[in-house]
Coordinates of C-alpha atoms in Angstrom, one line a residue:
M1100 CA -0.1 -0.1 0.0
S1101 CA 1.1 3.5 -0.5
R1102 CA 2.3 5.5 2.5
A1103 CA -1.0 7.7 2.2
D1104 CA -3.1 4.5 2.3
Y1105 CA -1.0 3.4 5.4
E1106 CA -1.5 6.9 7.1
R1107 CA -5.2 6.8 6.3
A1108 CA -5.7 3.3 7.7
I1109 CA -3.8 4.1 11.0
A1110 CA -6.0 7.1 11.4
D1111 CA -9.3 4.9 10.9
L1112 CA -8.3 2.3 13.1
E1113 CA -7.4 4.7 15.8
A1114 CA -10.8 6.3 15.1
S1115 CA -12.8 3.0 15.4
G1116 CA -11.0 2.3 18.8
A1117 CA -8.9 -0.6 17.2
G1118 CA -5.5 1.3 17.0
E1119 CA -4.0 -0.4 20.0
P1120 CA -5.7 -4.0 19.8
D1121 CA -5.1 -6.3 22.7
G1122 CA -2.0 -8.7 22.3
R1123 CA -0.1 -6.6 19.9
T1124 CA 3.1 -5.6 21.5
F1125 CA 5.1 -4.0 18.5
H1126 CA 4.2 -2.5 15.3
A1127 CA 6.5 -1.0 12.8
A1128 CA 5.9 0.1 9.0
Y1129 CA 8.8 0.5 6.5
G1130 CA 9.1 1.6 2.9
D1131 CA 8.1 5.0 1.2
D1132 CA 6.3 4.0 -2.0
D1133 CA 5.3 0.5 -1.0
V1134 CA 4.7 0.3 2.8
H1135 CA 4.9 -3.0 4.6
L1136 CA 4.1 -3.9 8.2
F1137 CA 6.0 -5.8 10.9
E1138 CA 4.2 -6.6 14.1
V1139 CA 4.8 -8.7 17.3
W1140 CA 1.7 -10.5 18.8
D1141 CA 1.4 -12.3 22.0
S1142 CA -0.6 -15.0 20.1
Q1143 CA -1.8 -15.8 16.7
E1144 CA -5.4 -16.2 18.4
Q1145 CA -5.1 -12.4 19.3
F1146 CA -4.1 -11.6 15.8
E1147 CA -6.9 -13.3 14.4
A1148 CA -9.5 -11.9 16.7
H1149 CA -8.2 -8.3 15.4
R1150 CA -7.9 -9.6 11.6
P1151 CA -11.5 -9.0 10.5
Q1152 CA -11.5 -5.2 11.6
L1153 CA -7.9 -4.5 10.4
F1154 CA -9.0 -6.0 6.8
E1155 CA -12.2 -4.1 6.9
V1156 CA -10.2 -0.7 7.2
L1157 CA -7.6 -1.9 4.8
Q1158 CA -10.3 -2.4 2.0
G1159 CA -11.7 1.0 3.0
V1160 CA -8.5 2.6 2.0
G1161 CA -8.3 0.6 -1.2
V1162 CA -6.1 -2.3 -0.2
S1163 CA -8.0 -5.4 -1.6
S1164 CA -5.7 -8.1 -0.4
A1165 CA -2.8 -8.4 2.0
D1166 CA -0.2 -11.2 2.3
V1167 CA 0.1 -11.9 5.9
Q1168 CA 3.1 -14.3 6.8
M1169 CA 3.5 -15.4 10.4
H1170 CA 6.5 -16.5 12.0
T1171 CA 7.2 -17.7 15.5
V1172 CA 9.8 -15.6 17.4
H1173 CA 12.2 -17.8 19.0
S1174 CA 14.3 -15.2 21.1
E1175 CA 14.1 -11.5 22.2
H1176 CA 17.4 -10.0 22.8

């Protein structure tokens, strides 16, 4: 998504009360023309509970699909 789409999505999530979802411990975005997200969640279940609202907001800013990749964190140094 573009940086403008990202900023609008963040504003929409904040406005809906979903800007700080339960279980998300870290969020970062990177890239200027093609923004990607990196997040750390306490559990996959907590992300899955947030996913419907997140994808609704993304679709609202014109992002029709998102490639979600999940990986287990083995250490935190």
